Coordinates of C-alpha atoms in Angstrom, one line a residue:
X29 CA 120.1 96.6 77.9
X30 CA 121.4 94.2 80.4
X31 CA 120.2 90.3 81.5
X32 CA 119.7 91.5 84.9
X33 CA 117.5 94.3 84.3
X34 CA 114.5 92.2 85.8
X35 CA 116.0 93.4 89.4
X36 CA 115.5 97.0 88.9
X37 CA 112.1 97.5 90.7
X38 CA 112.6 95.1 94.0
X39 CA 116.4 94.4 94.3
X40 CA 118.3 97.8 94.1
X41 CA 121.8 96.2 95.6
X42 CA 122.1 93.4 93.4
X43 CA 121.2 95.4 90.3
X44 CA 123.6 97.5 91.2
X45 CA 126.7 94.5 91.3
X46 CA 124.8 91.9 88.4
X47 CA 125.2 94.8 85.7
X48 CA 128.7 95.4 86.9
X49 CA 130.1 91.9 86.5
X50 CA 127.8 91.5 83.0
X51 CA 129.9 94.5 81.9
X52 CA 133.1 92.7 82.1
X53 CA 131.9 89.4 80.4
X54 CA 134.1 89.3 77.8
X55 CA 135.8 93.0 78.0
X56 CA 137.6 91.7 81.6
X57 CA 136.5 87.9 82.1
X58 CA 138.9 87.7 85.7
X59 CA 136.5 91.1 86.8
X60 CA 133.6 89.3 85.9
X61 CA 134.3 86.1 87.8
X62 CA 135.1 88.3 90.9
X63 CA 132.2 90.9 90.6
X64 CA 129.7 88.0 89.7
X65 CA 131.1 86.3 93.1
X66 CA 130.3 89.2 95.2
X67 CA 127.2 89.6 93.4
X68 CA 126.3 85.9 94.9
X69 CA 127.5 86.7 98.3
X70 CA 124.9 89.7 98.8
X71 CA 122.4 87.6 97.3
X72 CA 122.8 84.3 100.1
X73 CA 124.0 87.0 102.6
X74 CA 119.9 88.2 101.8
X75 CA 118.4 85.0 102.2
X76 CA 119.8 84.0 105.3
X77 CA 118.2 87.6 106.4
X78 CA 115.2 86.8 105.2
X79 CA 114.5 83.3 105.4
X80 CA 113.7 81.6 108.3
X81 CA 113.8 78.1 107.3
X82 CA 117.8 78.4 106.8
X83 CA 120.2 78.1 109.9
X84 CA 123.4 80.6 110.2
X85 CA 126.3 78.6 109.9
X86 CA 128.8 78.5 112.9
X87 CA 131.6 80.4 110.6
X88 CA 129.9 83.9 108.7
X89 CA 131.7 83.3 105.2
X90 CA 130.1 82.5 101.7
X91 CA 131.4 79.2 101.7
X92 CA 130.0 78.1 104.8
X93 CA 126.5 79.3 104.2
X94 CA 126.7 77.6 100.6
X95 CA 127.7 74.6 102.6
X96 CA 125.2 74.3 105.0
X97 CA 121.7 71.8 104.4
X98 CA 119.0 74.0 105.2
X99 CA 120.5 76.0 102.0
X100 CA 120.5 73.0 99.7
X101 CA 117.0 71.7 101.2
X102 CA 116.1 75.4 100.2
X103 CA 117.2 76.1 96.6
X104 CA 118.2 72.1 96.0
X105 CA 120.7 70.3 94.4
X106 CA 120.8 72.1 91.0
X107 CA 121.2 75.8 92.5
X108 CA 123.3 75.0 95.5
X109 CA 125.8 73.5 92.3
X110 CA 125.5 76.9 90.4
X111 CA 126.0 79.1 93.9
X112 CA 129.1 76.8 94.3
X113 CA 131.0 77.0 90.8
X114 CA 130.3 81.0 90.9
X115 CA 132.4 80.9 94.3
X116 CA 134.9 79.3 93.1
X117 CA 135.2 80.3 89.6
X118 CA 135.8 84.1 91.4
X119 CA 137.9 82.6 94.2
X120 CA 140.2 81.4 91.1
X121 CA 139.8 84.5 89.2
X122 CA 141.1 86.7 92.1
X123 CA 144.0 84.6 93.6
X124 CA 145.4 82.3 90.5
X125 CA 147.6 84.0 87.8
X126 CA 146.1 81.5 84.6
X127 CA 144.1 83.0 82.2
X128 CA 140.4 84.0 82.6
X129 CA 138.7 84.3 79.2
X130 CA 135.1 84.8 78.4
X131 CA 134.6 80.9 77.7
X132 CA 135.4 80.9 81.7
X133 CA 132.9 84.3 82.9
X134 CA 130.0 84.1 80.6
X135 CA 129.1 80.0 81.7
X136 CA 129.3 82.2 85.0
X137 CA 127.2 85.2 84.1
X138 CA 124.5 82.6 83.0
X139 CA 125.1 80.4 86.4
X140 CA 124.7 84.3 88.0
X141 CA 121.1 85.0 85.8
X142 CA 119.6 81.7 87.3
X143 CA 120.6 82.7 91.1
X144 CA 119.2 85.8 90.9
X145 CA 116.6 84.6 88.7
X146 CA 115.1 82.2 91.2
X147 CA 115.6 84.6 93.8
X148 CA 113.1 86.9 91.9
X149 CA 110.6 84.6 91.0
X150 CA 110.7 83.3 94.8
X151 CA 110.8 86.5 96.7
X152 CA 109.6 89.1 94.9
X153 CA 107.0 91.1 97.1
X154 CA 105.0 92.7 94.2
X155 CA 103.6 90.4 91.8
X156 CA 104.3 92.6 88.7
X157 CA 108.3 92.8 89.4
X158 CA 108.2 88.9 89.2
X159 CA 110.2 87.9 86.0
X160 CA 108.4 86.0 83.7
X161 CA 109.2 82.2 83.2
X162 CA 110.1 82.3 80.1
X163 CA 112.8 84.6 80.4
X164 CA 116.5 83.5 79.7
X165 CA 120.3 84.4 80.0
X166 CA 120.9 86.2 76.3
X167 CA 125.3 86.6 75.7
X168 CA 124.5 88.4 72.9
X169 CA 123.9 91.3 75.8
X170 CA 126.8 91.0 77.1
X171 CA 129.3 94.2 76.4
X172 CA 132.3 93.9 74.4
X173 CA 136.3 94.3 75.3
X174 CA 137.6 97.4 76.6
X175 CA 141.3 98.5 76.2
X176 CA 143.8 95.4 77.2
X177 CA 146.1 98.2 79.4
X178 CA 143.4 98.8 81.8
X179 CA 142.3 94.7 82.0
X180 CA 146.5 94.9 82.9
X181 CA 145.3 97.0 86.3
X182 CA 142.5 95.0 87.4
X183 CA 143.6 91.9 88.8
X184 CA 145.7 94.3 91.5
X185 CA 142.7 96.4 92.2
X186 CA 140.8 93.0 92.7
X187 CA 142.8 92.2 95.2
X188 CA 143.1 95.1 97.3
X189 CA 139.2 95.1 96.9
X190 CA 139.1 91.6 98.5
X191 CA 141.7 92.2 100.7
X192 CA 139.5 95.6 102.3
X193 CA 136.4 93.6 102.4
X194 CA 138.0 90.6 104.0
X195 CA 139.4 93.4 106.5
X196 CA 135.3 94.6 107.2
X197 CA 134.6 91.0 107.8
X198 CA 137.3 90.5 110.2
X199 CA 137.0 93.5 111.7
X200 CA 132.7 92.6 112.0
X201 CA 134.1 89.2 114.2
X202 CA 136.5 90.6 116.7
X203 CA 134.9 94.0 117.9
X204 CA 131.2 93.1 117.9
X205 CA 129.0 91.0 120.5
X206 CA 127.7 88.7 117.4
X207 CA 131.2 88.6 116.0
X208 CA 132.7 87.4 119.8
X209 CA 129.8 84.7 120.3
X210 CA 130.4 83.2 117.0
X211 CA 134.4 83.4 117.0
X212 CA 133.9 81.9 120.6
X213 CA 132.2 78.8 119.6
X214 CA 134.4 78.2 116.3
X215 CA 136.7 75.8 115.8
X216 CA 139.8 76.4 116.8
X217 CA 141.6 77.0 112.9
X218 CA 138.9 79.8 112.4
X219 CA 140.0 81.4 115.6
X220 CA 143.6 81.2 115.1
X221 CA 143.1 82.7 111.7
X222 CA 141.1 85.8 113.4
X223 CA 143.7 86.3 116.0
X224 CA 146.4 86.3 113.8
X225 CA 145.1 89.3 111.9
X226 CA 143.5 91.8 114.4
X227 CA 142.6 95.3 113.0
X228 CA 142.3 98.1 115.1
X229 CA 138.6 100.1 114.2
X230 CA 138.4 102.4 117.6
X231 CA 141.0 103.0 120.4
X232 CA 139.1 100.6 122.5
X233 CA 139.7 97.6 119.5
X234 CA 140.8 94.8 121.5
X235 CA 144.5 94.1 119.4
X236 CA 146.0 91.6 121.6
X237 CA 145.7 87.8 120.2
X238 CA 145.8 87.0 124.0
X239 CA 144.2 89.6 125.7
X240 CA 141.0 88.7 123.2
X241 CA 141.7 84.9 123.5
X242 CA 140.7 85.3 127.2
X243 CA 137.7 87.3 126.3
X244 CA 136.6 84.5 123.9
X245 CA 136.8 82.0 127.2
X246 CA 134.9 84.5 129.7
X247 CA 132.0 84.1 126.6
X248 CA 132.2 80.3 127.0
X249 CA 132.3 80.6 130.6
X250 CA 129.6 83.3 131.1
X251 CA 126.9 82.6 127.9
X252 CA 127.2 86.3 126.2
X253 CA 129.8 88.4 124.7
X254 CA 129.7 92.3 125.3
X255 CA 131.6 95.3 123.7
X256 CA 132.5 98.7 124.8
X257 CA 133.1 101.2 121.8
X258 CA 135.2 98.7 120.2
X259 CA 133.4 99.2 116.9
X260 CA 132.0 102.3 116.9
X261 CA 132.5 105.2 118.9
X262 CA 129.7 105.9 121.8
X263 CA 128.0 102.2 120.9
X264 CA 128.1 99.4 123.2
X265 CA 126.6 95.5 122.3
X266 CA 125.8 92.4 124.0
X267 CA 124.8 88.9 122.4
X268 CA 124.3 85.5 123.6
X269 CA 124.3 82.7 121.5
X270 CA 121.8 80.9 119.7
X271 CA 121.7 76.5 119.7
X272 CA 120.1 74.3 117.8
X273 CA 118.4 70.7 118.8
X274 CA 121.6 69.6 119.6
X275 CA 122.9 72.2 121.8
X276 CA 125.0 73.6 119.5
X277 CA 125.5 77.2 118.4
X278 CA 124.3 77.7 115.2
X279 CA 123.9 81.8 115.3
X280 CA 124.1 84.6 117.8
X281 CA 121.6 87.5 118.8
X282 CA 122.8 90.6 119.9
X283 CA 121.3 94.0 120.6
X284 CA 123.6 97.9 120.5
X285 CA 123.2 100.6 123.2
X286 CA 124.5 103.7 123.8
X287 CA 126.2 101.8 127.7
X288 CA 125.6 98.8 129.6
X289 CA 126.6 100.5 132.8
X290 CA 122.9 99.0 134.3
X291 CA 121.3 97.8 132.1
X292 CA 123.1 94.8 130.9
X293 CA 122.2 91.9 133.2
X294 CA 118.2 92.8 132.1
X295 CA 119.7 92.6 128.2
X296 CA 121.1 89.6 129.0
X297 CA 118.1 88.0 130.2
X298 CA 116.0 89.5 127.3
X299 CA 118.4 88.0 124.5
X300 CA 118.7 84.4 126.5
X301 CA 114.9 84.6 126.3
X302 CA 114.7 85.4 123.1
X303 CA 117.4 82.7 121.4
X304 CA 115.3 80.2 123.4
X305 CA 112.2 80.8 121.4
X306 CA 114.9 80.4 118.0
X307 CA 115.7 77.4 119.5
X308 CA 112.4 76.1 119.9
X309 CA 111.5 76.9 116.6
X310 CA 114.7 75.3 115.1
X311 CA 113.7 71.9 117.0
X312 CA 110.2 72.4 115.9
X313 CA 111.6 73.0 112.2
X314 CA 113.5 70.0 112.3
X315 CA 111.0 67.5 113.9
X316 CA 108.7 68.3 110.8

């Protein structure tokens, strides 16, 4: 029996992380944090998918989106609190050597339950898989130790985990159109810290700090971003960004083809068409 078993039916992915950081509650508190913080990010990484009323903040990252007002509007005070002590309380787990005991995860795994809780009772398309109100966090559910040699391994593995994840994200920025509209309009920390760790996905991965610094300015200078097999093999993109009221890039929209050979300037035109009706509904949105 597990707290999160209310996500079986509707929300396959996160039922498959919730259970995994519930596991190591008090068996592996550090795992827990970590696992409960990845649970988290799929969770806001789904409602910025799925809700329109939030705007993509200018740097892709968990802290960002937890930052940003149309999230806080969204979920309010209370929640945005909980989202942000998960995050950090995971961040610690994974990168500071102090001790992580269970009077650190389970406060977590019950700041997790009323995430994901709300997220069900919000957005749950059939009526029966919505949990019931009266339905709270149990630590009584919550499995108990496993041997303290294998708790020895897992702050290692945790890191390697982040560290290949982080390595997805990075690779996501710099050899995708999306990714090179965004980086291009980021402040200039966020870009230093992308250029100074390139990763090379295909044999047309652009690995030169330089060589993709001057594709970052031909964005600026000519509204869209394009790629050429950079991510995957025999795939091509283009994106153009998206602003808000102010003129500011707040997202990017981006389309993948098999080559852009002749039919890029008519993508182009689609895309700027298309992040102009976002835009007018953003100003709309905000005007109300």
């Amino acid at each position: 029996m597990s707290n999160f078993v209310f996500l079986r039916a509707e929300w396959r992915e996160l039922f498959a992380e919730a259970p995994r950081a519930e596991r190591n509650g008090v068996a592996d508190p550090r795992a827990c944090c970590f696992y409960a913080r990845r649970c988290l990010e799929l969770a806001v990484s789904w409602l910025y998918d799925a809700d329109a009323t939030l705007v993509q903040p200018y740097r892709d990252d968990l802290s960002a989106r937890l930052l940003e007002p149309t999230l806080r509007v969204l979920v309010g005070n209370d929640m945005q609190t909980k989202m942000d002590l998960i995050r950090r309380q995971g961040n610690s787990a994974v990168h500071k050597t102090k001790p992580v005991t269970s009077s650190d995860s389970l406060p977590v795994l019950g700041q997790l339950f009323q995430v994901l809780f709300w997220v069900a009772r919000n957005y749950s398309r059939v009526p029966t898989n919505v949990p019931p109100a009266s339905l709270a966090f149990d630590p009584a559910l919550v499995p108990r130790p496993i041997p303290a040699e294998v708790r020895l391994k897992r702050q290692a593995e945790l890191q390697e985990t982040e560290r290949r994840l982080a390595a997805q994200d990075a690779e996501l920025t710099q050899a995708t159109g999306v990714g090179k509209v965004l980086l291009a309009y980021a402040p200039e920390d966020v870009q230093q810290a992308v250029l100074t760790d390139l990763h090379r996905v295909t044999a047309y991965t652009i690995i030169q700090p330089r060589r993709l610094q001057q594709e970052l300015l031909r964005v600026r200078r000519d509204g869209f971003a394009q790629t050429h097999e950079e991510m995957s093999l025999g795939a091509c993109s283009v994106a153009v960004p998206v602003r808000d009221h102010d003129g500011l890039v707040v997202a990017a929209l981006g389309i993948v083809v098999a080559s852009l050979k002749r039919d890029r300037p008519k993508l182009v035109a689609a895309l700027e068409v298309a992040a102009q009706g976002i835009k007018r509904s953003l100003v709309t949105t905000f005007a109300q």
